[in-house]
Each structure stands twice: as structure tokens, then as C-alpha cells.
Coordinates of C-alpha atoms in Angstrom, one line a residue:
X1 CA 0.0 0.0 0.0
X2 CA 1.2 3.5 -0.7
X3 CA 0.6 5.9 2.1
X4 CA -1.9 7.9 0.1
X5 CA -5.2 9.6 0.5
X6 CA -6.6 12.6 -1.2
X7 CA -4.7 15.6 0.1
X8 CA -6.5 18.5 1.6
X9 CA -6.9 20.9 -1.4
X10 CA -8.8 23.9 -2.4
X11 CA -12.4 23.7 -3.2
X12 CA -12.1 25.3 -6.6
X13 CA -9.4 25.4 -9.2
X14 CA -7.0 28.3 -9.7
X15 CA -8.9 29.4 -12.9
X16 CA -12.1 29.5 -11.0
X17 CA -10.5 31.5 -8.2
X18 CA -9.3 34.1 -10.7
X19 CA -12.7 34.2 -12.4
X20 CA -13.8 37.3 -10.5
X21 CA -11.1 38.6 -8.3
X22 CA -13.1 41.7 -7.5
X23 CA -15.8 39.7 -5.7
X24 CA -14.7 37.8 -2.5
X25 CA -17.3 35.1 -1.6
X26 CA -16.7 35.4 2.2
X27 CA -19.5 36.1 4.6
X28 CA -20.7 34.7 7.9
X29 CA -23.7 32.3 7.7
X30 CA -27.1 33.9 8.3
X31 CA -26.0 37.5 7.3
X32 CA -26.6 39.6 4.3
X33 CA -24.2 42.3 3.1
X34 CA -24.6 45.0 0.4
X35 CA -21.6 46.6 -1.1
X36 CA -20.6 48.8 -4.1
X37 CA -18.9 47.1 -7.1
X38 CA -17.3 50.4 -8.4
X39 CA -18.5 49.5 -11.8
X40 CA -19.7 53.1 -12.4
X41 CA -16.8 54.9 -10.8
X42 CA -15.1 55.4 -14.2
X43 CA -18.3 56.8 -15.7
X44 CA -18.7 59.2 -12.8
X45 CA -15.1 60.4 -13.1
X46 CA -15.4 60.8 -16.9
X47 CA -18.7 62.8 -16.4
X48 CA -17.2 65.1 -13.9
X49 CA -14.1 65.7 -16.1
X50 CA -16.4 66.4 -19.1
X51 CA -18.5 68.8 -17.0
X52 CA -15.4 70.7 -15.9
X53 CA -14.0 70.9 -19.4
X54 CA -17.4 71.9 -20.7
X55 CA -17.7 74.8 -18.2
X56 CA -14.2 76.0 -19.0
X57 CA -14.5 75.7 -22.7
X58 CA -18.1 76.5 -22.9
X59 CA -18.7 73.6 -25.3
X60 CA -22.4 72.3 -25.2
X61 CA -21.3 68.9 -26.4
X62 CA -19.2 68.2 -23.3
X63 CA -21.9 69.5 -21.0
X64 CA -24.4 67.2 -22.7
X65 CA -22.0 64.2 -22.4
X66 CA -21.4 64.9 -18.7
X67 CA -25.2 65.0 -18.2
X68 CA -25.7 61.6 -19.7
X69 CA -22.7 60.2 -17.6
X70 CA -24.1 61.6 -14.4
X71 CA -27.5 60.2 -15.2
X72 CA -26.1 56.8 -15.7
X73 CA -24.0 56.9 -12.5
X74 CA -27.1 58.2 -10.6
X75 CA -29.2 55.3 -11.9
X76 CA -26.6 52.9 -10.6
X77 CA -26.6 54.5 -7.1
X78 CA -30.4 54.6 -6.9
X79 CA -31.1 51.0 -7.8
X80 CA -30.9 48.1 -5.2
X81 CA -29.9 44.5 -5.8
X82 CA -32.7 41.8 -5.8
X83 CA -33.4 40.1 -2.5
X84 CA -31.9 36.7 -1.7
X85 CA -35.0 34.5 -1.7
X86 CA -33.8 31.2 -3.0
X87 CA -34.5 27.6 -2.3
X88 CA -31.4 25.4 -2.6
X89 CA -31.7 21.6 -2.8
X90 CA -28.6 19.5 -2.9
X91 CA -28.7 15.9 -4.1
X92 CA -25.8 13.6 -3.2
X93 CA -25.3 10.3 -5.1
X94 CA -24.0 8.4 -2.0
X95 CA -24.0 9.8 1.5
X96 CA -22.2 6.8 2.9
X97 CA -19.3 6.1 0.5
X98 CA -16.1 4.3 1.0
X99 CA -12.7 6.1 1.1
X100 CA -11.4 7.4 -2.2
X101 CA -14.8 7.0 -3.9
X102 CA -16.3 9.7 -6.1
X103 CA -19.7 11.1 -5.2
X104 CA -21.8 13.3 -7.6
X105 CA -23.4 16.4 -6.1
X106 CA -26.3 18.0 -8.0
X107 CA -27.5 21.5 -6.8
X108 CA -30.9 22.8 -7.8
X109 CA -31.7 26.5 -7.1
X110 CA -35.1 28.1 -7.4
X111 CA -35.9 31.8 -7.4
X112 CA -38.7 32.3 -4.9
X113 CA -38.8 36.1 -5.1
X114 CA -41.1 38.1 -7.3
X115 CA -38.1 39.8 -9.1
X116 CA -35.9 38.9 -11.9
X117 CA -32.3 38.0 -10.9
X118 CA -30.3 39.3 -13.9
X119 CA -26.9 38.4 -12.3
X120 CA -26.9 35.5 -9.9
X121 CA -23.7 33.8 -8.7
X122 CA -23.4 30.9 -6.3
X123 CA -20.7 28.9 -4.6
X124 CA -21.7 25.6 -3.0
X125 CA -20.4 24.8 0.4
X126 CA -18.0 22.0 -0.3
X127 CA -16.8 20.2 2.9
X128 CA -13.5 21.4 4.0
X129 CA -11.8 18.0 3.9
X130 CA -13.0 17.0 0.5
X131 CA -11.8 18.0 -2.9
X132 CA -13.5 18.7 -6.2
X133 CA -12.8 15.9 -8.7
X134 CA -14.6 17.3 -11.7
X135 CA -17.1 20.0 -12.5
X136 CA -17.3 23.1 -10.4
X137 CA -19.2 24.2 -7.3
X138 CA -19.4 27.7 -8.8
X139 CA -22.4 28.7 -11.0
X140 CA -23.5 31.9 -12.6
X141 CA -26.8 32.6 -14.3
X142 CA -29.8 34.9 -14.7
X143 CA -33.0 33.6 -13.1
X144 CA -36.6 34.8 -13.5
X145 CA -39.1 34.7 -10.7
X146 CA -40.1 31.1 -10.1
X147 CA -37.3 29.8 -12.4
X148 CA -34.8 27.0 -11.6
X149 CA -31.2 26.3 -12.5
X150 CA -29.1 23.2 -11.8
X151 CA -25.4 22.5 -11.7
X152 CA -23.3 19.6 -10.7
X153 CA -19.8 18.5 -9.7
X154 CA -18.2 15.5 -8.2
X155 CA -16.1 15.1 -5.0
X156 CA -13.3 12.7 -4.0
X157 CA -14.2 11.3 -0.6
X158 CA -12.0 11.1 2.4
X159 CA -12.3 9.3 5.7
X160 CA -14.4 11.1 8.2
X161 CA -17.7 12.9 8.9
X162 CA -18.2 15.7 6.4
X163 CA -20.7 18.5 6.7
X164 CA -21.6 20.8 3.7
X165 CA -21.3 24.4 4.4
X166 CA -24.0 27.0 3.5
X167 CA -24.3 27.9 -0.2
X168 CA -22.9 31.4 -0.8
X169 CA -25.1 33.6 -3.0
X170 CA -24.4 36.9 -4.7
X171 CA -27.0 38.9 -6.6
X172 CA -26.7 42.1 -8.7
X173 CA -29.3 44.3 -10.4
X174 CA -29.2 45.2 -14.0
X175 CA -26.9 48.2 -13.4
X176 CA -24.4 46.1 -11.5
X177 CA -23.5 49.0 -9.3
X178 CA -24.5 47.3 -6.0
X179 CA -24.3 43.6 -5.1
X180 CA -25.9 41.7 -2.3
X181 CA -24.0 38.8 -0.6
X182 CA -25.7 36.2 1.6
X183 CA -25.9 32.5 2.4
X184 CA -28.5 29.7 2.2
X185 CA -28.4 26.9 4.7
X186 CA -28.4 23.5 3.2
X187 CA -27.5 21.0 5.9
X188 CA -26.2 17.8 4.2
X189 CA -23.6 15.4 5.5
X190 CA -21.4 12.6 4.0
X191 CA -20.1 9.9 6.4
X192 CA -17.2 8.1 4.9
X193 CA -16.5 4.9 7.0
X194 CA -14.0 2.6 5.2
X195 CA -14.8 -1.0 5.7
X196 CA -12.6 -3.1 8.0
X197 CA -10.3 -5.5 6.1
X198 CA -12.0 -8.7 5.0
X199 CA -8.8 -10.8 5.6
X200 CA -6.7 -10.8 8.7
X201 CA -3.0 -10.4 8.8
X202 CA -0.7 -12.6 11.0
X203 CA 0.0 -10.2 13.9
X204 CA 1.6 -12.1 16.8
X205 CA 1.2 -10.8 20.3
X206 CA 3.9 -11.0 23.0
X207 CA 3.9 -14.1 25.2
X208 CA 2.3 -13.7 28.6
X209 CA 0.1 -15.6 31.0
X210 CA -3.4 -14.3 31.4
X211 CA -6.5 -15.4 33.3
X212 CA -8.9 -15.4 30.4
X213 CA -9.6 -18.5 28.3
X214 CA -9.1 -18.0 24.6
X215 CA -6.8 -18.9 21.7
X216 CA -3.5 -17.4 22.8
X217 CA -0.9 -19.9 24.0
X218 CA 0.1 -19.1 27.5
X219 CA 3.1 -20.2 29.5
X220 CA 1.1 -22.5 31.8
X221 CA -0.4 -26.0 31.8
X222 CA -4.0 -27.1 32.0
X223 CA -6.8 -28.0 29.6
X224 CA -6.0 -27.4 25.9
X225 CA -4.9 -29.1 22.7
X226 CA -1.1 -28.7 22.6
X227 CA 1.0 -30.9 24.9
X228 CA 2.7 -29.1 27.7
X229 CA 4.0 -31.5 30.4
X230 CA 3.2 -34.5 32.6
X231 CA 2.8 -34.7 36.4
X232 CA 1.7 -37.2 39.0
X233 CA -1.8 -38.3 39.0
X234 CA -4.0 -36.4 41.6
X235 CA -7.3 -37.5 42.9
X236 CA -10.0 -36.0 40.8
X237 CA -8.0 -35.8 37.6
X238 CA -10.1 -36.9 34.5
X239 CA -9.4 -40.4 33.4
X240 CA -9.2 -39.2 29.8
X241 CA -6.0 -37.3 30.7
X242 CA -4.2 -40.2 32.3
X243 CA -1.2 -41.4 30.3
X244 CA -2.2 -45.0 30.2
X245 CA 0.8 -46.0 28.0
X246 CA 3.2 -44.7 30.6
X247 CA 1.2 -46.3 33.4
X248 CA 1.4 -49.7 31.6
X249 CA 5.1 -49.3 31.1
X250 CA 6.0 -48.0 34.6
X251 CA 3.0 -48.8 36.8
X252 CA 2.7 -45.2 37.9
X253 CA -0.3 -43.0 37.2
X254 CA 0.6 -39.8 35.4
X255 CA -1.6 -37.0 34.1
X256 CA -1.0 -35.2 30.8
X257 CA -1.1 -31.4 30.9
X258 CA -1.8 -29.4 27.8
X259 CA -0.8 -25.8 27.0
X260 CA -3.5 -23.5 28.2
X261 CA -5.0 -21.1 25.6
X262 CA -5.8 -17.7 26.9
X263 CA -7.4 -14.6 25.4
X264 CA -5.5 -11.3 25.7
X265 CA -6.7 -7.8 26.3
X266 CA -5.1 -5.4 23.8
X267 CA -5.3 -1.7 23.5
X268 CA -4.5 -0.1 20.1
X269 CA -3.1 3.4 20.5
X270 CA -3.0 5.7 17.5
X271 CA -0.7 8.7 17.7
X272 CA -2.9 11.5 16.5
X273 CA -0.9 14.5 17.9
X274 CA -0.2 17.4 15.6
X275 CA 3.4 16.1 15.3
X276 CA 2.2 12.8 13.8
X277 CA 0.5 14.5 10.8
X278 CA 3.7 14.2 8.7
X279 CA 4.0 13.2 5.0
X280 CA 6.9 12.9 2.6
X281 CA 5.3 15.5 0.3
X282 CA 2.2 17.8 0.4
X283 CA 0.2 15.4 -1.8
X284 CA 0.9 12.2 0.1
X285 CA -1.2 10.9 3.0
X286 CA -0.1 11.6 6.5
X287 CA 1.4 9.1 8.9
X288 CA -1.9 9.2 10.9
X289 CA -3.8 7.9 7.9
X290 CA -1.3 5.0 7.5
X291 CA -1.5 4.3 11.3
X292 CA -5.3 4.1 11.1
X293 CA -5.0 1.7 8.2
X294 CA -2.6 -0.5 10.1
X295 CA -4.8 -0.4 13.2
X296 CA -7.8 -1.7 11.1
X297 CA -5.7 -4.7 10.0
X298 CA -4.5 -5.5 13.6
X299 CA -8.0 -5.0 15.0
X300 CA -9.4 -7.6 12.6
X301 CA -6.6 -10.0 13.1
X302 CA -6.7 -10.0 16.9
X303 CA -10.5 -10.1 17.2
X304 CA -10.7 -13.0 14.8
X305 CA -8.4 -14.9 17.2
X306 CA -10.9 -14.2 20.1
X307 CA -8.9 -11.4 21.8
X308 CA -10.6 -8.4 23.4
X309 CA -9.3 -5.3 21.6
X310 CA -9.8 -1.6 22.6
X311 CA -8.9 1.5 20.7
X312 CA -7.7 4.9 21.9
X313 CA -5.6 7.9 20.7
X314 CA -2.9 10.2 21.8
X315 CA -4.9 13.4 21.0
X316 CA -6.2 16.6 22.6
X317 CA -9.7 15.1 22.0
X318 CA -10.5 12.2 24.3
X319 CA -11.1 8.9 22.5
X320 CA -11.7 5.5 24.1
X321 CA -13.3 2.2 23.0
X322 CA -13.2 -0.4 25.7
X323 CA -11.7 -3.8 24.8
X324 CA -14.1 -6.2 23.4
X325 CA -15.0 -8.3 20.3
X326 CA -18.0 -9.4 18.3
X327 CA -20.2 -7.9 15.6
X328 CA -21.4 -4.9 17.6
X329 CA -17.9 -4.1 18.8
X330 CA -16.7 -4.2 15.2
X331 CA -19.3 -1.7 14.2
X332 CA -18.2 0.7 16.9
X333 CA -14.5 0.2 16.0
X334 CA -15.2 0.9 12.3
X335 CA -17.1 4.1 13.2
X336 CA -14.4 5.3 15.6
X337 CA -11.5 4.7 13.2
X338 CA -13.4 6.4 10.5
X339 CA -15.2 9.5 11.9
X340 CA -14.0 10.1 15.5
X341 CA -12.9 13.8 15.9
X342 CA -9.7 12.6 17.7
X343 CA -8.6 10.9 14.4
X344 CA -9.5 13.7 12.1
X345 CA -7.9 13.8 8.6
X346 CA -6.3 17.2 9.6
X347 CA -4.0 18.0 12.5
X348 CA -5.5 19.3 15.7
X349 CA -4.9 23.0 16.6
X350 CA -4.3 22.2 20.3
X351 CA -1.3 20.6 21.9
X352 CA -1.6 17.1 23.3
X353 CA -0.7 16.4 27.0
X354 CA 0.9 13.0 26.2
X355 CA 1.7 12.3 29.9
X356 CA -2.0 12.7 30.9
X357 CA -3.1 10.6 27.9
X358 CA -0.7 7.8 28.9
X359 CA -1.9 8.0 32.5
X360 CA -5.5 7.6 31.4
X361 CA -4.6 4.5 29.5
X362 CA -3.0 3.0 32.5
X363 CA -6.1 3.7 34.6
X364 CA -8.5 2.3 32.1
X365 CA -6.6 -0.8 30.9
X366 CA -6.5 -4.0 32.8
X367 CA -3.1 -4.7 34.5
X368 CA -2.2 -7.4 32.0
X369 CA -3.4 -5.6 28.9
X370 CA -0.9 -5.4 26.0
X371 CA -0.6 -2.2 23.9
X372 CA 0.1 -1.7 20.3
X373 CA 1.3 1.8 19.5
X374 CA 0.9 3.2 16.0
X375 CA 3.1 6.2 15.5
X376 CA 5.7 7.7 13.1
X377 CA 8.0 8.3 16.1
X378 CA 8.7 11.9 15.1
X379 CA 9.9 12.8 18.6
X380 CA 11.1 11.2 21.9
X381 CA 7.8 11.8 23.7
X382 CA 5.9 9.0 22.1
X383 CA 8.8 6.6 22.2
X384 CA 9.3 7.2 25.9
X385 CA 5.6 6.5 26.3
X386 CA 5.9 3.1 24.8
X387 CA 8.8 2.4 27.1
X388 CA 6.9 3.5 30.2
X389 CA 3.9 1.5 29.3
X390 CA 6.0 -1.6 28.8
X391 CA 7.8 -1.1 32.1
X392 CA 4.4 -0.7 33.8
X393 CA 3.5 -4.2 32.7
X394 CA 1.6 -3.4 29.5
X395 CA 3.8 -5.4 27.0
X396 CA 4.2 -3.0 24.1
X397 CA 4.6 -3.4 20.4
X398 CA 5.2 -0.4 18.1
X399 CA 4.0 -0.1 14.5
X400 CA 5.6 2.9 12.9
X401 CA 4.7 4.2 9.4
X402 CA 7.7 5.9 7.9
X403 CA 6.7 9.3 6.6
X404 CA 10.2 10.7 6.5
X405 CA 11.2 13.1 3.7
X406 CA 14.8 13.3 2.5
X407 CA 14.7 16.4 0.4
X408 CA 16.5 18.7 2.9
X409 CA 19.3 18.4 5.4
X410 CA 16.7 18.9 8.2
X411 CA 14.5 16.1 6.9
X412 CA 17.5 13.8 6.6
X413 CA 18.5 14.6 10.2
X414 CA 14.9 13.9 11.4
X415 CA 15.1 10.5 9.6
X416 CA 18.3 9.6 11.4
X417 CA 16.9 10.5 14.8
X418 CA 13.9 8.3 14.1
X419 CA 16.2 5.4 13.2
X420 CA 17.9 5.9 16.6
X421 CA 14.5 5.8 18.4
X422 CA 13.7 2.5 16.6
X423 CA 17.1 1.1 17.7
X424 CA 16.5 2.1 21.3
X425 CA 13.1 0.4 21.4
X426 CA 14.5 -2.8 20.0
X427 CA 17.4 -2.7 22.4
X428 CA 14.8 -2.6 25.2
X429 CA 13.2 -5.8 23.7
X430 CA 10.1 -3.9 22.4
X431 CA 9.1 -5.3 19.0
X432 CA 9.0 -2.7 16.2
X433 CA 7.3 -2.9 12.8
X434 CA 8.9 -0.3 10.5
X435 CA 6.5 0.2 7.6
X436 CA 7.6 2.5 4.8
X437 CA 4.4 2.3 2.7
X438 CA 6.0 0.8 -0.5
X439 CA 4.8 -2.6 0.5
X440 CA 1.7 -4.1 2.1
X441 CA 1.3 -4.1 5.8
X442 CA 1.2 -7.9 5.9
X443 CA 4.6 -7.9 4.1
X444 CA 6.0 -5.4 6.6
X445 CA 5.0 -7.6 9.4
X446 CA 6.6 -10.7 7.9
X447 CA 9.9 -8.8 7.1
X448 CA 10.1 -6.9 10.4
X449 CA 13.6 -6.9 11.7
X450 CA 12.4 -6.2 15.2
X451 CA 11.4 -9.7 15.8
X452 CA 7.8 -9.7 17.0
X453 CA 7.2 -12.2 19.7

């Protein structure tokens, strides 16, 4: 997989932005603003100059010309733009698409006023995190009373919950001297929740003894399917577990023990601090997007094996899904990884108190819960957090998407520092999966030099 998602871009193309530089479509929702276009300023200046020259030279032609100019300029000042009385209806082809799909948006506008709109301009409120694939959210037309106009465009979807902004409207009268700017509320949403992977990857957990029966081999004997050891027969042992062959050979009763299978509680931690939103170039996906993709694979793998898996994030926005498994839990996990504000496609504005976040994880997680941290390891804070969690008894594994750029000396130095952090984690016996995005996540697991165990 390539670390890619649609980059955050502008809502309209450069050519559309330059279409009318004199008009800035920027107004608070629910307000109306009238402003002069200065279209007749040149006529006014010319008329005044002609009047002055006509008086000085006493030429009737110049005086007559100035009179016409002043009349035209006065007409522009006396007229008012039509009211903004529009009904806007937005039709979306798919309000629950998958990531990187294309959705068609059709906007129908009806003039509900009793006046002709000789110059009507609209800009539809494209969600901030989505980009226009084709067509344009801008539209200009003339619209009679009761008339309708329709325009359409397509959007490239991104993971998350997206709300359309109000449609911005600009009207002018026939003179074009004054324009009226306003908005029309059209509350529509698109929820893009990528499906969880259909196939699980082989993600091994670290060996430990737990108290919950499941499918994870533990370092203890008891009921199971894999041979563990033999011991002396004790009263009450099931006869089916007596080693009768050994008894026939030695005359001593012995009981066979099998390796106990236990389920493990696992917390997936996604580094969603502002520092984690790095990418090798402006059009590549961020490391957070890659981390979430890896977390989806690990979640499916571990829950398929019967483990209880929870999800949280290192973010200024609190995020927590308690460990569990099953169909209902999968629905919650898919929704959290897709639309939770803590895992937004764009970096948060606030700083993250990583120490407080780690402390909350310690308080909420069971004492024997393992943690899998997904982070690009852009600084020492998150690496130290993994070390502290591991030392606290939460056996840690680190999955690190490599979003390093190498185009400048600073970027190259940052990449070297990241490599040193990986080496330090491995030195402390913390398994590390270094994923550079040029190969599948499953292949990165198989080729991990950290030695998952």
C-alpha cells in the first residue's frame, strides 16, 4: 500500500478562483451584506471631467455628455440588488461512500422572489476536507421569478464525517452598481467509513500468562490441545487425561497437561498528535492515515483470534473504545476509526498532553493488557511513552509508518533521529514494525527486523 489519500486541497481550481477577483465570496452564515462594485466609478469620473471641461471651454457637447454620464451613474446609485430569496436543494449520489470514492453532487436553485435575478452567482459549500474531482461548485446565471437552475460537480471522498457548508449567493441588479451577498443553509452530510479489512494479517502478540480463556498460547499447563508436560496423578483428575501407556510401562499413574490457551486484552493506541501528521510531500497521505489503516488490520486479526481489543488515541480530544470483540464491537471500531474527531484527517490545533493521555490509558486498561502503539515516532515523547507502558506491565509493540522526507538536510537529520529511536526500542526488547508504505502491511509484518514475539 502507498501511504496515500486525497490531500487536503482547495475547493475550486485556480482558474475559477481568478474568475472574479473583485468579488470575494466570504460572509458569515445567516448574514446579508450589500456593497458597491465600483462598476460606475469610471463613468462618474469621466462625467465630472467632461463637466469641468465643458464649463471651462463653454462647449455644449461636453456638457451634454457629462449630463448623460451623471444620469447613468445616478441610476446605478439609486437601484438596489434583488433580495436573496432562494430555495437550494442538494442531491448527493452516495451519503455513505467508501474512502477514495467519487460522489456526484447536484444542486438545484429556485428563485422564490417576485423579481428577476439578472446576475446570480453561487458557490456551493464544499466540505473542508473533500476536494472537487470534476465540474465546479461555482455557478452563474440569470433567473426569472419562479425559475430554476441546476449545476453539478463530483467530489473525491476522504475518511471522516463531512458537513456541507452553506451555499454562498451573490445577486446584482441590471446596473451592477451594487451587489448583495448572503448564504442559504443546506445542511447535508457525508459519512465516509471505510470497511474493515476482510482478511486478517498474522499479527503475533507477545507471550504472557493471562486469566482469560481464549486462543493465545500461555506459559502454563491445563486444559488445551497442545502438549505441555506430565505430572503425578492427583485425585479428581479426569481419566481421559491419564497417560495409560506410561502407566502400563512404569506402573505409575501420570496426568497429561496441555498448554492453556488464553485470550489477551489489547489496546490499540493511535498517535494523533499534531506532530504525527507528517508526510513525505504535500500530496501524500499523512502518517496518521497510515497508522489508522494498520490499526484496522491489527484489530481484525486480533478479534478474529478471540482477543478483546480496545482503541484509543494520543490526541487533545478524548477517545476510548473499551476492549471487546463481536459484531457490535466491530461496528463501533469501524465508526471510531473512520469518523472520531480525535482521528480527524487534519491535524489538531491544540497541543496534546501526552503524559496525561498515557496516565488515562494506565487507569482504564487492565493490569495485564498489551498495547500496540501506531506512531511515526517523530519525537522522543511517544517513544518514551511506549517504554513507560512496557515497564508498567503493559507489554508494548510499536508499528511505525515511515513518513520521512529526505529532500533537505533537516528532513534527513529527522530520519536519522527516528532510526535511533527504533534502535533504542529494539534494544529494550520492544518489538517494532517499520512500515515504509512501499509494500503491504502484511509484508512489513513478515519482514520486520524487530522480531515480533
